Structures are given as structure tokens and as C-alpha cells.
Coordinates of C-alpha atoms in Angstrom, one line a residue:
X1 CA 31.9 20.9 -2.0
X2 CA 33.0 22.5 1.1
X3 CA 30.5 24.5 3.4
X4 CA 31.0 28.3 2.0
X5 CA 30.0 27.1 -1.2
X6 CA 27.0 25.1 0.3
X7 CA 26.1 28.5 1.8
X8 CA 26.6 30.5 -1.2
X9 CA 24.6 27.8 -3.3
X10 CA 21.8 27.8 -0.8
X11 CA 21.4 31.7 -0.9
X12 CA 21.3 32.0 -4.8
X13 CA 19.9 29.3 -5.8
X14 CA 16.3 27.9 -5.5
X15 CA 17.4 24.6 -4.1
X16 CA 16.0 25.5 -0.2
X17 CA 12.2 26.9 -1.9
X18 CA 12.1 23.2 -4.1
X19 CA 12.9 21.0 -1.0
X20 CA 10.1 23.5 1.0
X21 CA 7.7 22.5 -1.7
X22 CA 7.9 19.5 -2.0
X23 CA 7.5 19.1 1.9
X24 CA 4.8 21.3 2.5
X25 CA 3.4 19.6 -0.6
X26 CA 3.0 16.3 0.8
X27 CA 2.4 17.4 4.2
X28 CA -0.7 19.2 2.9
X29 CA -2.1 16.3 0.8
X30 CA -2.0 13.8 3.4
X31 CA -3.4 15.4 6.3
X32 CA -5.8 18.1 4.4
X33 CA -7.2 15.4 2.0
X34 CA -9.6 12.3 3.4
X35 CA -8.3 9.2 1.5
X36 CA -7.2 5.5 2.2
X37 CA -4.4 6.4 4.3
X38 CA -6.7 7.4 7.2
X39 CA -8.5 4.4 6.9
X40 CA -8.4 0.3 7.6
X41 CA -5.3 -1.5 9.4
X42 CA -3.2 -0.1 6.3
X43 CA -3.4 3.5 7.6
X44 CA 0.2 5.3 6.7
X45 CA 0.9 6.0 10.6
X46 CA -0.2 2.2 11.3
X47 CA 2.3 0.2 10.8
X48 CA 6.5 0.8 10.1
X49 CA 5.7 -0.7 5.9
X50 CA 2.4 0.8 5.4
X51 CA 4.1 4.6 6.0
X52 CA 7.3 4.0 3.3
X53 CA 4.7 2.8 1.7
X54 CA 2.2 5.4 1.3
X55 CA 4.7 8.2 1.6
X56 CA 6.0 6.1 -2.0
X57 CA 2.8 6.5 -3.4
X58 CA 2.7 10.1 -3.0
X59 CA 5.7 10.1 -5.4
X60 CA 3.2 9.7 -8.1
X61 CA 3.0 14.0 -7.7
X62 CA 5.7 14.7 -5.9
X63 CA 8.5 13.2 -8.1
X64 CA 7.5 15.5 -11.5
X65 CA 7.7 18.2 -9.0
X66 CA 10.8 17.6 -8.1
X67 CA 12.0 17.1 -12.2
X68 CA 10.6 20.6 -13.1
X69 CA 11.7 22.2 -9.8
X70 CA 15.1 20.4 -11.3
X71 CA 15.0 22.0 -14.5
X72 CA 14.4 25.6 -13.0
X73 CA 17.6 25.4 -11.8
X74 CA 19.3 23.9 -14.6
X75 CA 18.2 27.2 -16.2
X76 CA 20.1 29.5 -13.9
X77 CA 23.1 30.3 -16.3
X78 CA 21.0 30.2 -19.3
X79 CA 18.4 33.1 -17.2
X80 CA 21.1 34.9 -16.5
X81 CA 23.4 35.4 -19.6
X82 CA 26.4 34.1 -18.2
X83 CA 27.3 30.5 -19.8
X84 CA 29.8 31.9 -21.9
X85 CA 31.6 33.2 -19.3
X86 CA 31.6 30.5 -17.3
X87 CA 32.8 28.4 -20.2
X88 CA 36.0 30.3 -20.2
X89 CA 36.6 29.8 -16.2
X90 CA 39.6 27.5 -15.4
X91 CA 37.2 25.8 -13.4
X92 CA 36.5 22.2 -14.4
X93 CA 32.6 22.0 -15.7
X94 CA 31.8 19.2 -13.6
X95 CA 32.7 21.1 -10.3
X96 CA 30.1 23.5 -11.0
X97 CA 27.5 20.7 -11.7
X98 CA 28.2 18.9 -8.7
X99 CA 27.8 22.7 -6.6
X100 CA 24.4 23.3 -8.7
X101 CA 23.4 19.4 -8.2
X102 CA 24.1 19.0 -4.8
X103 CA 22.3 21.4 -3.5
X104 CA 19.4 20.2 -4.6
X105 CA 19.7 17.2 -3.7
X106 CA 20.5 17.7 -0.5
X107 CA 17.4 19.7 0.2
X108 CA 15.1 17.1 -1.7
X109 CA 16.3 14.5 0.3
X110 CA 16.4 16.7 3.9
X111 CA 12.9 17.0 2.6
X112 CA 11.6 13.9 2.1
X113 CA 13.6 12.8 5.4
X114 CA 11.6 15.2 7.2
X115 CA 8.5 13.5 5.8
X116 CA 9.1 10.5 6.9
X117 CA 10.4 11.1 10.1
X118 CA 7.4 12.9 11.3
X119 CA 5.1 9.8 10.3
X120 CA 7.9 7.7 11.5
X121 CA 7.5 9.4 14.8
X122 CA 3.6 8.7 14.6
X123 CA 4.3 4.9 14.1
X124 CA 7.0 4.6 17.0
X125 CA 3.8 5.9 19.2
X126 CA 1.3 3.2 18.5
X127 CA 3.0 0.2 16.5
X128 CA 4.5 -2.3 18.7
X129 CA 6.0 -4.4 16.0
X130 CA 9.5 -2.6 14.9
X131 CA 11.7 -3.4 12.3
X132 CA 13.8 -2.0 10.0
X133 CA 12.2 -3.6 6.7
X134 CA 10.6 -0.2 5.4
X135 CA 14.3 1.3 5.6
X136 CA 14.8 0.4 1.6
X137 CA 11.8 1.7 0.7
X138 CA 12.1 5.2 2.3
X139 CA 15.9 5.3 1.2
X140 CA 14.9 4.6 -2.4
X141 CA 12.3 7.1 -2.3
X142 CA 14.3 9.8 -1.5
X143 CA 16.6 9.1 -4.4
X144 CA 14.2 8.9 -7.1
X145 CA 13.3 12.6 -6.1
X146 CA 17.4 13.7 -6.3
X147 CA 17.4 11.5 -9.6
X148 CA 14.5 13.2 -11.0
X149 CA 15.6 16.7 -9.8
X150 CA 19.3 16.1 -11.0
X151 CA 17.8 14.7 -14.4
X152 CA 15.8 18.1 -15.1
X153 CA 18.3 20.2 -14.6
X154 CA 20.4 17.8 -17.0
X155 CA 17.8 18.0 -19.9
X156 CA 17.1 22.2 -18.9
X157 CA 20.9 22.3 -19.3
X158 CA 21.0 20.9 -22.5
X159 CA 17.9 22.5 -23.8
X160 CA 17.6 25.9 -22.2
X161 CA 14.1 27.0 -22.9
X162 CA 11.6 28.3 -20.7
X163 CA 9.2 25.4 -21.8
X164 CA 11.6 22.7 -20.5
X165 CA 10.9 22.9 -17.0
X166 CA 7.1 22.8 -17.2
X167 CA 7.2 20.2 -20.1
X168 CA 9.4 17.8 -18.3
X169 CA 7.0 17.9 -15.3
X170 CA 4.0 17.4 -17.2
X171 CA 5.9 14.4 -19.5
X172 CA 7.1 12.5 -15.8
X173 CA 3.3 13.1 -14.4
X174 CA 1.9 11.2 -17.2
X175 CA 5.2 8.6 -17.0
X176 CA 4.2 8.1 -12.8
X177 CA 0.6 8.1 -13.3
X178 CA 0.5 5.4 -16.2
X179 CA 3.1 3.4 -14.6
X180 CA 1.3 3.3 -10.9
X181 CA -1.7 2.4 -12.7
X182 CA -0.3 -0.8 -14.0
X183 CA 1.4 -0.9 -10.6
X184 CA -1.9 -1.6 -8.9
X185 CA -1.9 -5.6 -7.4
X186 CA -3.1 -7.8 -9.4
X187 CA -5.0 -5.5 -11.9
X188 CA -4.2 -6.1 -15.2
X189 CA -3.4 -3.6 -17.9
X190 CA -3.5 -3.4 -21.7
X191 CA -1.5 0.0 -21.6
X192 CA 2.1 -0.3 -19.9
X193 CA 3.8 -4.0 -20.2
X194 CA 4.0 -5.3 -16.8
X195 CA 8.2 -5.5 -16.7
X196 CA 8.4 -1.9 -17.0
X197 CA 5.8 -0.6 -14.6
X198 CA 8.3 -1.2 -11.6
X199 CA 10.4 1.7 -13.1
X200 CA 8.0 4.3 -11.3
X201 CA 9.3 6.0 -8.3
X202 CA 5.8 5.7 -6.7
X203 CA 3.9 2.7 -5.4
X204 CA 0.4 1.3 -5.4
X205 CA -1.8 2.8 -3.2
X206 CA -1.3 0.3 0.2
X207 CA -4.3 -2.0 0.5
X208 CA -2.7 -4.6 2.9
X209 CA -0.4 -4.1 5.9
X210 CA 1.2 -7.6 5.5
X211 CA 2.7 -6.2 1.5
X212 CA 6.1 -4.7 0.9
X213 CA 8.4 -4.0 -1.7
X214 CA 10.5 -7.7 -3.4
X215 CA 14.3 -7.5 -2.8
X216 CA 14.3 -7.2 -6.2
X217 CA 12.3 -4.3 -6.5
X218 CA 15.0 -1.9 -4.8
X219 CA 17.8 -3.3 -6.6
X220 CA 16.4 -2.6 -10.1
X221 CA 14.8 0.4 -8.7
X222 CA 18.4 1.9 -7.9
X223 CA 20.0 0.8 -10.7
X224 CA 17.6 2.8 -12.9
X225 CA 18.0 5.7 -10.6
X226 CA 21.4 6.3 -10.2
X227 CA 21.8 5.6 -14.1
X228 CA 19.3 8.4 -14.0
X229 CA 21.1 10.5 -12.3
X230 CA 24.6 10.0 -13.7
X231 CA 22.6 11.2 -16.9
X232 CA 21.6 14.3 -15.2
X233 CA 25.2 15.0 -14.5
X234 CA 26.7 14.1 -17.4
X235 CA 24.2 16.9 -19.2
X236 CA 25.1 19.2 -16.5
X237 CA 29.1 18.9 -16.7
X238 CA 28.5 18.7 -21.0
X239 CA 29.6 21.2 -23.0
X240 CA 29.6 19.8 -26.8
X241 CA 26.7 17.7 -28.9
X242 CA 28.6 14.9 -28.9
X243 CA 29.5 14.6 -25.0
X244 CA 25.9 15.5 -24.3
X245 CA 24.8 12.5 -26.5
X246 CA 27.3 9.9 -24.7
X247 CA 25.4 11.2 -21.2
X248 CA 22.5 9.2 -22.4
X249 CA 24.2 5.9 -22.0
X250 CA 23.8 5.8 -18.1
X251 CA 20.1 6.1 -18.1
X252 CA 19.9 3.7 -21.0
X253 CA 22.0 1.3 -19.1
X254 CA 20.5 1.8 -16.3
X255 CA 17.2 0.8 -18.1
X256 CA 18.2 -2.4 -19.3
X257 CA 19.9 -3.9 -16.6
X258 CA 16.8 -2.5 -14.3
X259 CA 14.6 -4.2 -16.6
X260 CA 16.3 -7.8 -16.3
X261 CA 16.5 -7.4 -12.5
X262 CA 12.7 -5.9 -11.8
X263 CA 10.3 -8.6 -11.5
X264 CA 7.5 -9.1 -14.4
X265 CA 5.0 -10.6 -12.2
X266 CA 2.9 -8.1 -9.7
X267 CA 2.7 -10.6 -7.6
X268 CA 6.6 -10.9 -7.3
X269 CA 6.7 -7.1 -6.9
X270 CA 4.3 -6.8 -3.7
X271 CA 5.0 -9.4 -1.8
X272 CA 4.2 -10.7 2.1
X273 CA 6.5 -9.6 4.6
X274 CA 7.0 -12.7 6.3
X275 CA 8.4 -11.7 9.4
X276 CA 5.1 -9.3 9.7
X277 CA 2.9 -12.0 8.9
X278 CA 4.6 -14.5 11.7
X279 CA 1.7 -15.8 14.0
X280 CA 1.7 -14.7 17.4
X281 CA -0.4 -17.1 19.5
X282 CA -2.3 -17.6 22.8
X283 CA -3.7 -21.8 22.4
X284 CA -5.5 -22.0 19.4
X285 CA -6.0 -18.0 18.8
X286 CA -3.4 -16.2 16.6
X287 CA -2.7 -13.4 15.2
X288 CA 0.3 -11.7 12.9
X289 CA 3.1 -10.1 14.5
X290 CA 2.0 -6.9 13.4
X291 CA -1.3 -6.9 14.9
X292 CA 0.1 -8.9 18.3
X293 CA -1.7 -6.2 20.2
X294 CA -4.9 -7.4 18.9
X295 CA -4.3 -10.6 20.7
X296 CA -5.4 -10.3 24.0
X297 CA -8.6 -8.7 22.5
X298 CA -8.7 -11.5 20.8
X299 CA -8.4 -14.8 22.8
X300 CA -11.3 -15.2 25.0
X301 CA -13.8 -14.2 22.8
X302 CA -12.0 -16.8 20.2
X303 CA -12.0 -19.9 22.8
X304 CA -15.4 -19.7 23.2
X305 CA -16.3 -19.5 19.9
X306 CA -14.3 -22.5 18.8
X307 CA -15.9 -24.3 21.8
X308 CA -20.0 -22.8 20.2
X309 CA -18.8 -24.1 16.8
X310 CA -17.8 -27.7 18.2
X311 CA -20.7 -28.0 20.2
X312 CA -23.1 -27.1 17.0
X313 CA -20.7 -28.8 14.0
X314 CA -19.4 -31.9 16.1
X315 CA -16.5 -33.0 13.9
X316 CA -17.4 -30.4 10.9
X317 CA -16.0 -28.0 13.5
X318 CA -13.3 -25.6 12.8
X319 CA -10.5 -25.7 15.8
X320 CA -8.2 -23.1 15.7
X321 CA -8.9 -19.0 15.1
X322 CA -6.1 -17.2 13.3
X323 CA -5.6 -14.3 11.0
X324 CA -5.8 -14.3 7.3
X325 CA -2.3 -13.7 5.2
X326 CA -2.9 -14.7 2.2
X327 CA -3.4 -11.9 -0.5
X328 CA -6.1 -11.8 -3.1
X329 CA -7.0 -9.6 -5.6
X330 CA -10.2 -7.7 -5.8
X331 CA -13.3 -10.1 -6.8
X332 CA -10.7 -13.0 -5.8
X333 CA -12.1 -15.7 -3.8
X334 CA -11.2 -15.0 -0.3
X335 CA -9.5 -18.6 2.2
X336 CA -11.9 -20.7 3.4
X337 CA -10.0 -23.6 4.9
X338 CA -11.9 -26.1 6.8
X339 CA -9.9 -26.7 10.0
X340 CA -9.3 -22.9 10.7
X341 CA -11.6 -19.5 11.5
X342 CA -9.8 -16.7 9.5
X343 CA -9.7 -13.1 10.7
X344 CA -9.0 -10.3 8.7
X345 CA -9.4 -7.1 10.4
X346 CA -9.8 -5.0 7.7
X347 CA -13.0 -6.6 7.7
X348 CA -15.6 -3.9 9.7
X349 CA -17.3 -7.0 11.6
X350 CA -13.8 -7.9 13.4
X351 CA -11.9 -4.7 13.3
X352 CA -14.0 -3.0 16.0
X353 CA -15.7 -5.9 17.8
X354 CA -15.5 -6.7 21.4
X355 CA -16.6 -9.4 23.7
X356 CA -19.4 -11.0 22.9
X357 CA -20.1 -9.4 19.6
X358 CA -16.8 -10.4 18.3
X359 CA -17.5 -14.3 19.8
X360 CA -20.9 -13.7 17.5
X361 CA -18.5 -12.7 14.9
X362 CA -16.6 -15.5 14.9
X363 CA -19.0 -17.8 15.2
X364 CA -20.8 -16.5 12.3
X365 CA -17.7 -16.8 10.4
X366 CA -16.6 -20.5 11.5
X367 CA -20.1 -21.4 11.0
X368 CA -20.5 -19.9 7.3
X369 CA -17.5 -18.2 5.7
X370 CA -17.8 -15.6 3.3
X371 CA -17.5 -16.8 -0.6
X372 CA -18.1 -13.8 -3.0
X373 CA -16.7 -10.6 -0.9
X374 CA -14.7 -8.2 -3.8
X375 CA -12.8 -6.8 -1.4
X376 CA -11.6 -7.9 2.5
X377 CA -13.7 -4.5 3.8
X378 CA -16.9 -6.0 2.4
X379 CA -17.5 -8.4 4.3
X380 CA -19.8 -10.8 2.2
X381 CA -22.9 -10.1 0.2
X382 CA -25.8 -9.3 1.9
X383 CA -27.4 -13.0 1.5
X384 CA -24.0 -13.9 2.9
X385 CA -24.4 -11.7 5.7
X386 CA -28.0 -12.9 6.2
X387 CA -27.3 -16.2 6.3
X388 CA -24.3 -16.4 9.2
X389 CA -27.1 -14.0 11.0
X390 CA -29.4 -17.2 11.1
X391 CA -26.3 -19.4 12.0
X392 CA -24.9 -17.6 14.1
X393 CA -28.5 -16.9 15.8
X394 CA -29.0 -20.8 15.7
X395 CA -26.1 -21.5 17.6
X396 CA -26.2 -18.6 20.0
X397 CA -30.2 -19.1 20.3
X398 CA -31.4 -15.4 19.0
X399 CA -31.3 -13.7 15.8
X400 CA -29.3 -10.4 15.3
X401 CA -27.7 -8.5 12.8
X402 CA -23.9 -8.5 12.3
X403 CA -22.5 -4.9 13.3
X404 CA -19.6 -3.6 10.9
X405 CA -20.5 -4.6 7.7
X406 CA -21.2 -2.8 4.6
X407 CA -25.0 -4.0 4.9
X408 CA -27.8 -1.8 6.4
X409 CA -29.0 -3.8 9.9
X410 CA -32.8 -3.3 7.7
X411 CA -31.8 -5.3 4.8
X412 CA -30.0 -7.8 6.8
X413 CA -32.8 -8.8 8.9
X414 CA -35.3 -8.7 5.7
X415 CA -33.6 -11.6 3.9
X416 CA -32.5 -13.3 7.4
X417 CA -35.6 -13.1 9.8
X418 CA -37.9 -15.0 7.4
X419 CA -35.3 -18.0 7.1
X420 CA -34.6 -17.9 10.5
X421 CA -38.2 -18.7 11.5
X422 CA -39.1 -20.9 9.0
X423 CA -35.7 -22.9 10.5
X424 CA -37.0 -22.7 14.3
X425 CA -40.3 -24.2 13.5
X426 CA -38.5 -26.9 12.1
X427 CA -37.6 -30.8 14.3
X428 CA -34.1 -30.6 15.8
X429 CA -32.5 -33.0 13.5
X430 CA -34.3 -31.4 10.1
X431 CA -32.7 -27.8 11.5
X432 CA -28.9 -29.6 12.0
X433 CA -29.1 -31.4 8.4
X434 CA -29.9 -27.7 7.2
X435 CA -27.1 -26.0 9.5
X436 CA -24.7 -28.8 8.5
X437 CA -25.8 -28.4 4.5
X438 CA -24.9 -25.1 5.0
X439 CA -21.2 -24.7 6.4
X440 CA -20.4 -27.6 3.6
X441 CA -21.8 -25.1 0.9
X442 CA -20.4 -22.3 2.2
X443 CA -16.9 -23.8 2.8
X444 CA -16.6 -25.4 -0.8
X445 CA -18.1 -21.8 -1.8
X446 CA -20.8 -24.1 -3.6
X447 CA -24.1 -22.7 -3.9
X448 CA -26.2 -19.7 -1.7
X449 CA -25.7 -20.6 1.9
X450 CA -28.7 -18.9 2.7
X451 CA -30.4 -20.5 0.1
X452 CA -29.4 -24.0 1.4
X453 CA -30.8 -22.7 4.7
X454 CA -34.0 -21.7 3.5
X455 CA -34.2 -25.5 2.4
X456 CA -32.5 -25.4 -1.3
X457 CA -30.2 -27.8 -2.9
X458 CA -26.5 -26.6 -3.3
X459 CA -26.0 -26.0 -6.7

């Protein structure tokens, strides 16, 4: 397709107003709409993975956009009354699908690389750790929309009805909505089979910045697509029932062999980037590579509150400080090693702490590590809250409430102040046998650490 037809193509078709769509589309939802995107470590203009990433999951809309935007072009020849006489042209039929199809996909993927760019150029700003891991998933992205676009003009092509276009939009927003649903880590799902929810151009919503996209992930992604759109072309270029019936085969094809490539598992899907999740260290402090500018924040305060806990725990003591990457699902019981303070900072208590109040953090953490948190951002319950309070009081020598939790400072101190003088008016040795009782309990995750404190048994 030289440039005159390009040109002409551009002007009389509505190729330029479906890529303007879809761009303005997902321009407007991201920065006119408060979600998860704006929030936590995993914020789309974060980190290089966490923008593919999210700008994926907008696929979930934008993609049946882009199939009845498709079909609306497909319809062209039919809205116009000339098929026939294109027919009887000496023109092959497939050069005048490739004109209408590559158009359109050429500004459906301008669009989307014009989406990505400008978050790209957010990231370049602020992320020091760059790589070019989220490459796949952007390059993927943008050919699920030409795929879907070539598709419904395909189908329109073959079915030239004015209910095409809006039916095959509403049919792929029900396909990307049930399929990202089943998509969702760890969450299982009664409707859509696990194997075949990986066939959705959009992704999960991003809930860790250490998680990308499995190798195998983009390789049965692109195999479905581009059997997707070799349909889409076939339908376009067809001219008899029976031709338009063998164009089925690619997408078919493309199905099955998709399906034996795409992992079952949704823990195979999402996995850790493990060059992200490399530990960056200053002496015992560390940190993932792709929150290395975290570090330096992070060090002092660290040392001396491994040197707090060893003075209070003895040998019980943890001796190193170092972020969490291990994922969990919701409810999951978070890490709780024995040798090791963990740091996740999508947790509120270490994601904006400094100085001393993150040494308090740490030490409250070292000293009684969360057990029954359902998500990273929570923190712990609020007994679990209360109770590294009192530790972390005992060891520092004054009670205070942990800053950036879910938990109201009120109902902190109403379960923790009570314990906390009931423990002060207690001997030295009987107020180390309870701290000690404690940190066991809470790092087997066996029993009420506050409870313990207050003088109960572990259960």
C-alpha cells in the first residue's frame, strides 16, 4: 500500500476518528477517574511493568471498541451500494482488504503507541530502574486492538447489517470482562476454565510492582491474535460461502495451539520479574531493584532497629531487614521468616515513614510480624496492630500508635494502652518471658499476640 492510497484511505474512511477514540478514550479514564492506578507502589507511571501493565488492563473497554469501530468500517461498501461493482474490478479482492485493513491498523496501533509513550515518558521521569521487560507486553497490546479491529470488519464484511457492529462490541465486552475476571491472581472462578482465560487481550488489574506477564503468556497471546487477524482478512478478501467458511480456520487454529502454549495455572501466568525483584543492599538492609531508591531511606533507620531487636530478643533476634517478594493472594498468610524483618511498602506503615518512625516500624515488625492481614495495604488487624504498639513501646520505652495503617490511632490505643500497663507493672524477667512468648506466637502465626501479651496461652 503505497502512500496516495494511505492518504486517500485516511480521508474516506473512519480509520483516523477510531484510533482518536480510542486514545482520547483511555486518556480520559485514566486521568479523569480515581482508581488503583493512582495509588500504592503499583501506580501505572511507577514503575516501567506496572504501566504495560495497567495500560493492558484498560483493554478490558478499549478492545470491543476497537472490534465495533472495526465493523463500522467493514460496512463501508455494503453503506454505500457499491460491492457489486467492486466485484467486477480487475483488482484482486485482497488488495482492497489490505487498503481498508491497514488503515485501521495503523491508526489503532499509532494510538495505542501514543498511550504508552506519554506514561512511558512519566516513568523515564521518576523510575530509576529501566529495562526493557514491559516491551512484550505493550507490543502485544497493541495488536490485540488491530486483531480485534481487523476481525470486525471481517465478520461486518461477511454479515453486512447495521446490528453487526454494535453486537460484536457488546459480544467482545462480555468475552474481556468474564475472561479478566477469571484473570484476577489467584481468585478462583466457577465461570471461565482457567486455560482459556489468558486469551483476553486485557490484564488483571496490577496489584504488585514485582508481577509481569510468563514468557508464555505472549507467545500464546500472539498466536491467538494473529490467527485472529488472518480471519479478519480472510472475511475481508472473501467473496463466496464457502471461502468465507475456510477463513475460520486461522482463528480456530490459532485457538488451539494458543491454548496448549498459555499456562493453566494463574500463578504461571503472573509471575515475579526476577531481575525487578534482585536485592539491592547496603549491610544487612535491602531492598529490590526497583525500589533501589528507597534504600538510602532505608538503611539507617534499619541498622538500628536490627541492633533494638537484638538488644530486646538476644538470640530470638531477627538480623537482616529486606523487602518482601514473595506473592500471596488475598487472605493468604503473608512471610514471616525468623531470621529476616520483611518490608513491603505497599504497606501504609513503611511506604511513607521516616527516621525514627520508620526504626519504630521496623521494630514493631521484627518484634511481632503481622499474621492475618488480607491484603499487603492492611497492615495487620487491629489486635495485631495493638500488640507491636506495646512491643514496640517496650523496646523503645513509650507507648505510641503506629502511623499508616488502616486502624484509627483511637482504637489502637483502646486495645494497646491497657496491656501495655498491665506489662510495665510487671518484674523485668515476667515482662521478657511475655515479650519473648509473643514474637514466638506471632512468628509461628500461633495464637493472638496481643492476647499472649496480656498474659494468655498461645493457642
Amino acid at each position: 500500500m503505497n502512500i496516495r492510497v494511505l492518504r486517500i484511505e485516511l480521508r474516506r474512511s473512519v480509520a483516523p476518528w477510531a484510533g482518536a477514540v480510542v486514545l482520547v478514550t483511555a486518556l480520559a479514564f485514566l486521568y479523569l477517574l480515581s482508581g488503583p492506578w493512582w495509588k500504592g507502589t503499583a501506580l501505572w507511571t511507577a514503575q516501567w511493568t506496572s504501566m504495560a501493565l495497567w495500560t493492558r488492563t484498560l483493554l478490558v473497554f478499549l478492545w470491543p471498541l476497537a472490534v465495533g469501530l472495526g465493523a463500522l468500517q467493514g460496512l463501508r461498501d455494503h453503506r454505500s451500494k457499491m460491492s457489486e461493482l467492486l466485484t467486477s474490478t480487475p483488482r484482486p479482492a485482497w488488495h482492497r482488504a489490505a487498503a481498508l485493513a491497514g488503515t485501521t491498523a495503523i491508526t489503532l496501533a499509532s494510538a495505542f503507541a501514543l498511550f504508552v509513550l506519554q506514561g512511558a515518558v512519566q516513568v523515564l521521569a521518576g523510575a530509576e530502574y529501566t529495562h526493557l521487560g514491559w516491551l512484550p507486553i505493550s507490543l502485544v497490546g497493541a495488536l490485540s486492538l488491530v486483531a480485534g479491529a481487523v476481525l470486525g470488519m471481517g465478520v461486518a464484511r461477511a454479515l453486512p447489517s447495521p446490528l453487526i457492529p454494535p453486537a460484536l462490541a457488546v459480544a467482545a465486552f462480555l468475552f474481556t470482562t468474564l475472561l479478566q475476571q477469571a484473570t484476577e491472581l489467584a481468585v478462583p472462578t466457577a465461570t471461565v476454565p482457567s486455560r482459556i482465560a489468558p486469551l483476553s487481550p486485557a490484564v488483571a488489574q496490577v496489584s504488585e510492582v514485582l508481577l509481569t506477564l510468563s514468557p508464555a503468556v505472549h507467545l500464546g497471546q500472539t498466536i491467538w491474535l494473529l490467527g485472529m487477524a488472518a480471519t479478519g482478512f480472510a472475511l475481508l478478501a472473501a467473496a463466496t460461502p464457502r471461502t468465507r467458511l475456510l477463513a475460520l480456520t486461522p482463528v480456530l487454529a490459532g485457538a488451539a495451539i494458543a491454548l496448549l502454549v498459555l499456562p493453566s495455572d494463574p500463578r504461571r501466568t503472573y509471575v515475579v520479574d526476577e531481575a525487578a525483584a534482585a536485592l539491592v543492599c547496603d549491610g544487612p538492609v535491602c531492598v529490590t531493584k526497583a525500589h533501589q531508591a528507597r534504600l538510602d531511606d532505608l538503611a539507617a533507620p534499619g541498622r538500628k532497629a536490627l541492633r533494638l531487636l537484638h538488644d530486646a530478643l538476644g538470640s530470638q533476634a531477627p538480623v537482616s531487614i529486606h523487602e518482601s517478594t514473595a506473592l500471596r493472594a488475598q487472605m493468604a498468610t503473608p512471610e514471616r521468616p525468623r531470621d529476616a524483618v520483611l518490608v513491603d511498602f505497599d504497606d501504609g506503615v513503611f511506604d511513607t515513614a521516616k527516621g525514627e518512625e520508620l526504626t519504630r516500624a521496623l521494630v514493631a515488625q521484627g518484634m511481632a510480624p503481622t499474621c492475618f492481614a488480607r491484603s499487603a495495604s492492611e497492615s495487620g488487624t487491629t489486635g495485631e496492630i495493638a500488640a507491636q504498639s506495646v512491643a514496640a513501646g517496650w523496646v523503645l520505652g513509650d507507648l505510641r500508635p503506629l502511623g499508616g495503617t488502616v486502624h484509627s490511632v483511637r482504637d489502637q490505643l483502646d486495645l494497646a494502652r491497657p496491656v501495655w500497663q498491665d506489662l510495665k507493672a510487671l518484674p523485668r524477667t515476667e515482662q521478657f518471658a511475655r515479650i519473648s512468648a509473643m514474637h514466638a506466637a506471632a512468628v509461628s502465626c500461633n495464637g493472638d499476640p496481643l492476647h499472649v501479651l496480656a498474659g494468655g496461652e498461645p493457642q
